Amino acid sequence: MSMKSLIQRIYLVLLTEILTILDTLLQIIRINHYKNWINMCQKNQQYGENLETFASADTIAGVSAGVIVVGTMLGAFAAPITAGLIISFGTLLPIFWKPGEDPKTVWQAFLKIGNRPFSSPVDQALIDLLSNKARSLESQFNDFQRYFDIWNNNKTPGNAGEVLRRFSSLDADIIRELEQLKGNYYITVLPGYAQVANWHLNLLRIAAFYYDQWASSSNLSIQSIYPEDYINDLQTCLTNCAIESGNKISSKYYKCVLKCRINEYINYCSKTYQEGLNILKNSSGLKWNEYNTYRREMTLNVLDLIAVFPNYDPDKYLISTKSQLTREIYTDALIDAFANAHFNINDIENSLTRPPGLVTWINRLDFYTGMFTKSVPGLTANGINYSFTNGNSNDSPIYGYRLSDDSSTPIQIPRNQYVYNMLITYLRDSPSVIQKIEFNLNNQQTRTYDTGLTLAPTYQSTINLSLPGKDRSFPPKFNNYTHFLSYVKTAPGDERPSSSRARNVCFGWMHFSVNDYDVLAGGYNTISNKIITQIPAVKARHLPLPSFVMPGPGHTGGNLVVLSTQIEFQCIVLNPVSYKIRMRYVAYSPNRSINLTVSIRSEIGNYQNIVPNISSTVQSPEDTKNPKYEHFQYLDISIPLELFGITNITITRSDSISNNTLIIDKIEFTPDV
């Protein structure tokens, strides 16, 4: 071969490689519409190398505190209750003030979370105001707890008088402070408001049990304790409490007040959250991740907390109660720049989140890989093999856009193992070009999806996707996680998915409280023989049409079931104990025309019961679309019945009146102890 021929051949090879590289670069630029490609190696504002950036670093302290509070309250309600004491303030309050940390840190983060619907930064004066109010109340609560413990160990009249004086002062102060937080910045301060409201309910629960022991001979009128302006907002409810208690301060009165305040705080927080969400959604230039971040953080700090407020009601929950949160939240999605610029919020919402449905458990994830260009592979689609609770496995549709030559990578999730954290590596500034995803399981194993894309460290970013752990850690560890992966969805990133391969990817997470798997029995929905067990309706194994799942109102901890035909649960009863079973529901039933048939099949016997003439809990069908706290009622659906082992419960509508509506929140098992 002549020198000239050799040079020509080398030239052609180099030219081919250069054209391939240029094609790759042009494809990536086109996919992402980035004009600042030259700055690729610089830290991106949304998807940078700082792992906390993805977890909203400016609010992580508040999010973590909210998650810990909810987990602590769920544990406290399920633990053995010492009369009226659900949780000591000495356990609850330190969550908000970490040793060695600026005492304003958590409260400032709460305000940043609440202020997301507004473009302006949080004013320092508001930060000082909220943190100072909280700090002052903390001092009073600690003082009350100290004197309560003294009295509880030595119940002398003198000690009773000390705890009574501190309770009366604290109760009046916290009511006043909560009213002030309903002022001009009520949406911004909502995360802080919800926390203080929880403190107040815990205080009232104590008074509902012990007030008569502190002031058994008290003959003071209610008005002498509460100035009129303190009760105007709850005039009807509190007036009825006064009438019921003979216009005297007593434990009976405080139990009634506790119920009034549960109702007030739940409805106020639900309404205010929705108002803030609507303001944000209607703002100009909003990106889906911004919208989702507010929704996620408010769920963790407000909605999850008020979902357990009903457990404070001593008439409904006299003994310990295990609750579950079945709502699904989403970490920030990996969204292509074209989609961010051209798709509206509703389009992205519909393409990346799933509609309300029964709780599912992931058995296997299927990821599909195709070539973005000649040399750049990428994630194109995914599928999920899942099971309903104690049900059979099913395959989801393929999410995204898969071509026939795309390769498939299955990621197996063993039974009773959960993904608590993911590490995603992608082309810097181009989240739609994924290199690999590492799935961390709580058995300390890792599953990996790898597209085969090899990137130099300067051209890649790695992020953690997860929620904070039980000890404020981020990312969490295998033994302290609070959420596990429950859903994955891929969607086209632009209008030409077959050619561009640009994709958006989103991950859904469920709260660890929903995991009540029993290893020996090999199933979920485990029923305790010592405490009340709540089984959310969406943990059914079967819900045939035309029954369906509707969005929850925000204060139920998850979605609700609209029962038109039948619903079937499978539960695991570990000990042969007699249980009463009741249903928490909303109904529109003119003329008491809803009828149910309840069939129960247990390993030690079968049972059937007719529940006729269920009355309305709302005034109109419109009220069933977004029911308030007071619209939910309880109905016994069985006599005390001994159950054991695998227990199937089927609830069937036996009426056929189309304009009736029956909504089920949960069923509850109360052991006959």
CSV table of C-alpha atoms in Angstrom, one decimal, residues 353-568:
chain,number,residue,atom,x,y,z
A,353,THR,CA,-47.6,9.4,38.2
A,354,ARG,CA,-50.2,6.7,38.5
A,355,PRO,CA,-53.9,7.2,39.1
A,356,PRO,CA,-55.4,6.2,42.4
A,357,GLY,CA,-55.5,2.4,42.9
A,358,LEU,CA,-55.0,-0.4,45.4
A,359,VAL,CA,-51.6,-0.7,47.1
A,360,THR,CA,-49.1,-2.8,45.1
A,361,TRP,CA,-45.9,-4.5,45.9
A,362,ILE,CA,-43.0,-4.7,43.4
A,363,ASN,CA,-41.8,-8.2,42.5
A,364,ARG,CA,-39.7,-7.2,39.5
A,365,LEU,CA,-38.7,-4.2,37.5
A,366,ASP,CA,-38.0,-4.5,33.8
A,367,PHE,CA,-35.8,-1.8,32.2
A,368,TYR,CA,-35.4,-1.4,28.4
A,369,THR,CA,-32.3,0.0,26.8
A,370,GLY,CA,-32.0,1.5,23.3
A,371,MET,CA,-29.4,3.6,21.4
A,372,PHE,CA,-29.9,7.3,21.6
A,373,THR,CA,-27.3,7.6,18.8
A,374,LYS,CA,-24.8,5.2,17.3
A,375,SER,CA,-22.7,5.2,20.5
A,376,VAL,CA,-25.0,6.5,23.3
A,377,PRO,CA,-27.4,3.9,24.9
A,378,GLY,CA,-30.1,5.0,27.2
A,379,LEU,CA,-33.2,4.0,29.1
A,380,THR,CA,-36.3,3.9,26.8
A,381,ALA,CA,-39.0,2.2,28.8
A,382,ASN,CA,-39.9,0.1,31.9
A,383,GLY,CA,-42.4,-2.3,33.1
A,384,ILE,CA,-43.4,-3.6,36.6
A,385,ASN,CA,-44.4,-7.0,37.8
A,386,TYR,CA,-46.4,-6.4,41.0
A,387,SER,CA,-48.9,-7.9,43.4
A,388,PHE,CA,-51.8,-6.5,45.2
A,389,THR,CA,-51.7,-7.1,49.0
A,390,ASN,CA,-51.7,-10.9,49.5
A,391,GLY,CA,-52.8,-11.2,45.9
A,392,ASN,CA,-51.6,-12.7,42.6
A,393,SER,CA,-48.8,-11.1,40.5
A,394,ASN,CA,-49.6,-8.9,37.5
A,395,ASP,CA,-47.7,-7.2,34.8
A,396,SER,CA,-48.1,-3.5,34.2
A,397,PRO,CA,-48.1,-1.9,30.7
A,398,ILE,CA,-44.8,-0.9,29.3
A,399,TYR,CA,-44.2,2.7,30.3
A,400,GLY,CA,-42.3,4.9,27.9
A,401,TYR,CA,-41.5,4.0,24.2
A,402,ARG,CA,-39.8,0.7,23.4
A,403,LEU,CA,-38.6,-0.4,20.0
A,404,SER,CA,-38.3,-4.1,19.0
A,405,ASP,CA,-34.5,-4.1,19.2
A,406,ASP,CA,-34.3,-2.6,22.7
A,407,SER,CA,-32.6,-4.9,25.2
A,408,SER,CA,-34.3,-5.8,28.5
A,409,THR,CA,-32.8,-5.9,32.0
A,410,PRO,CA,-34.9,-7.5,34.8
A,411,ILE,CA,-34.3,-6.3,38.4
A,412,GLN,CA,-35.7,-8.9,40.8
A,413,ILE,CA,-37.0,-7.6,44.2
A,414,PRO,CA,-37.2,-10.6,46.6
A,415,ARG,CA,-40.4,-11.0,48.7
A,416,ASN,CA,-40.3,-8.9,51.8
A,417,GLN,CA,-37.3,-7.0,50.6
A,418,TYR,CA,-37.5,-3.3,49.7
A,419,VAL,CA,-35.6,-0.7,47.8
A,420,TYR,CA,-34.9,2.1,50.3
A,421,ASN,CA,-32.3,4.1,48.2
A,422,MET,CA,-31.1,4.5,44.6
A,423,LEU,CA,-27.9,5.8,43.1
A,424,ILE,CA,-28.5,7.1,39.6
A,425,THR,CA,-25.6,8.0,37.3
A,426,TYR,CA,-26.4,10.1,34.2
A,427,LEU,CA,-24.8,12.4,31.7
A,428,ARG,CA,-24.2,15.7,33.4
A,429,ASP,CA,-26.9,18.3,32.6
A,430,SER,CA,-28.8,15.6,30.7
A,431,PRO,CA,-30.9,13.5,33.2
A,432,SER,CA,-32.6,11.6,30.3
A,433,VAL,CA,-29.2,10.0,29.4
A,434,ILE,CA,-28.9,7.5,32.2
A,435,GLN,CA,-25.7,5.4,32.7
A,436,LYS,CA,-26.9,3.2,35.5
A,437,ILE,CA,-29.2,2.8,38.5
A,438,GLU,CA,-28.1,1.0,41.7
A,439,PHE,CA,-31.0,-0.2,43.9
A,440,ASN,CA,-30.1,-0.6,47.5
A,441,LEU,CA,-32.2,-3.2,49.3
A,442,ASN,CA,-32.8,-3.5,53.0
A,443,ASN,CA,-31.1,-6.9,53.0
A,444,GLN,CA,-27.9,-4.9,52.3
A,445,GLN,CA,-27.8,-6.3,48.7
A,446,THR,CA,-27.6,-4.1,45.6
A,447,ARG,CA,-29.3,-4.7,42.2
A,448,THR,CA,-28.0,-2.7,39.2
A,449,TYR,CA,-29.4,-1.6,35.9
A,450,ASP,CA,-26.6,-0.6,33.5
A,451,THR,CA,-27.2,0.9,30.1
A,452,GLY,CA,-23.6,0.2,29.0
A,453,LEU,CA,-22.9,3.9,28.7
A,454,THR,CA,-19.3,4.7,29.8
A,455,LEU,CA,-18.7,8.2,31.0
A,456,ALA,CA,-15.6,10.0,32.2
A,457,PRO,CA,-16.1,11.3,35.8
A,458,THR,CA,-16.1,14.9,34.5
A,459,TYR,CA,-19.1,14.2,32.3
A,460,GLN,CA,-21.4,12.4,34.7
A,461,SER,CA,-23.4,13.2,37.8
A,462,THR,CA,-24.6,10.8,40.5
A,463,ILE,CA,-27.6,11.4,42.8
A,464,ASN,CA,-29.3,9.6,45.6
A,465,LEU,CA,-33.0,9.1,45.3
A,466,SER,CA,-34.7,8.4,48.7
A,467,LEU,CA,-36.4,10.0,51.6
A,468,PRO,CA,-34.7,10.9,54.9
A,469,GLY,CA,-34.1,8.2,57.5
A,470,LYS,CA,-35.4,7.9,61.0
A,471,ASP,CA,-32.5,9.8,62.4
A,472,ARG,CA,-32.4,12.7,59.9
A,473,SER,CA,-29.8,10.8,57.8
A,474,PHE,CA,-29.8,11.3,54.1
A,475,PRO,CA,-29.4,9.0,52.3
A,476,PRO,CA,-30.9,6.6,54.8
A,477,LYS,CA,-29.4,3.2,55.8
A,478,PHE,CA,-30.8,-0.2,55.4
A,479,ASN,CA,-31.9,-0.3,59.1
A,480,ASN,CA,-33.4,3.2,59.4
A,481,TYR,CA,-35.3,4.0,56.2
A,482,THR,CA,-38.7,5.5,56.3
A,483,HIS,CA,-39.9,4.9,52.7
A,484,PHE,CA,-39.5,2.2,50.1
A,485,LEU,CA,-39.8,2.2,46.3
A,486,SER,CA,-43.3,1.4,45.2
A,487,TYR,CA,-43.5,2.6,41.6
A,488,VAL,CA,-41.4,3.5,38.6
A,489,LYS,CA,-42.6,5.1,35.4
A,490,THR,CA,-40.9,6.2,32.2
A,491,ALA,CA,-42.5,8.6,29.7
A,492,PRO,CA,-41.4,10.1,26.4
A,493,GLY,CA,-39.4,13.3,26.8
A,494,ASP,CA,-40.6,14.9,23.6
A,495,GLU,CA,-43.1,14.5,20.8
A,496,ARG,CA,-40.9,12.1,18.7
A,497,PRO,CA,-40.1,9.2,21.0
A,498,SER,CA,-39.2,6.8,18.2
A,499,SER,CA,-36.4,9.0,17.0
A,500,SER,CA,-35.2,11.1,19.9
A,501,ARG,CA,-35.3,8.6,22.7
A,502,ALA,CA,-35.5,11.4,25.2
A,503,ARG,CA,-37.2,10.1,28.3
A,504,ASN,CA,-38.6,11.3,31.7
A,505,VAL,CA,-38.4,9.0,34.7
A,506,CYS,CA,-40.1,9.2,38.0
A,507,PHE,CA,-40.0,7.1,41.2
A,508,GLY,CA,-42.8,6.6,43.7
A,509,TRP,CA,-42.3,5.8,47.4
A,510,MET,CA,-44.5,4.4,50.1
A,511,HIS,CA,-44.3,4.9,53.9
A,512,PHE,CA,-42.7,2.0,55.9
A,513,SER,CA,-45.8,1.8,58.2
A,514,VAL,CA,-47.7,0.1,55.4
A,515,ASN,CA,-45.3,-2.9,55.6
A,516,ASP,CA,-46.9,-5.2,58.1
A,517,TYR,CA,-45.5,-8.4,56.5
A,518,ASP,CA,-45.2,-11.4,58.8
A,519,VAL,CA,-42.4,-13.7,57.8
A,520,LEU,CA,-43.8,-16.9,59.3
A,521,ALA,CA,-47.2,-16.4,57.9
A,522,GLY,CA,-45.8,-15.1,54.6
A,523,GLY,CA,-48.3,-12.3,54.1
A,524,TYR,CA,-49.3,-8.7,54.8
A,525,ASN,CA,-52.3,-7.2,56.8
A,526,THR,CA,-51.1,-8.8,60.1
A,527,ILE,CA,-53.7,-8.4,62.9
A,528,SER,CA,-52.5,-7.8,66.4
A,529,ASN,CA,-54.1,-9.6,69.4
A,530,LYS,CA,-53.4,-6.7,71.8
A,531,ILE,CA,-54.0,-3.4,70.0
A,532,ILE,CA,-56.4,-2.0,67.4
A,533,THR,CA,-55.2,-2.7,63.9
A,534,GLN,CA,-56.3,-0.4,61.1
A,535,ILE,CA,-56.2,-1.9,57.6
A,536,PRO,CA,-56.7,0.7,54.9
A,537,ALA,CA,-59.3,-0.1,52.3
A,538,VAL,CA,-56.6,0.3,49.5
A,539,LYS,CA,-54.8,-2.8,51.0
A,540,ALA,CA,-57.6,-5.0,49.6
A,541,ARG,CA,-56.5,-7.9,47.4
A,542,HIS,CA,-59.4,-7.5,44.9
A,543,LEU,CA,-61.7,-4.7,43.9
A,544,PRO,CA,-63.9,-5.5,40.8
A,545,LEU,CA,-65.4,-2.8,38.7
A,546,PRO,CA,-67.4,-0.6,38.9
A,547,SER,CA,-66.0,-0.1,42.4
A,548,PHE,CA,-62.9,2.1,42.2
A,549,VAL,CA,-60.3,4.0,44.2
A,550,MET,CA,-60.7,7.8,44.5
A,551,PRO,CA,-58.1,10.4,45.7
A,552,GLY,CA,-58.0,10.9,49.4
A,553,PRO,CA,-59.0,14.3,50.9
A,554,GLY,CA,-55.5,14.7,52.3
A,555,HIS,CA,-56.2,13.8,55.9
A,556,THR,CA,-56.7,10.1,55.6
A,557,GLY,CA,-53.1,9.1,54.9
A,558,GLY,CA,-54.0,7.7,51.5
A,559,ASN,CA,-56.7,7.1,49.0
A,560,LEU,CA,-60.3,5.8,49.5
A,561,VAL,CA,-62.4,3.0,48.0
A,562,VAL,CA,-65.8,3.8,46.4
A,563,LEU,CA,-67.7,0.6,46.9
A,564,SER,CA,-70.2,-0.2,44.2
A,565,THR,CA,-70.0,-4.0,44.2
A,566,GLN,CA,-67.5,-5.9,46.3
A,567,ILE,CA,-64.2,-5.7,48.0
A,568,GLU,CA,-62.0,-8.5,49.4
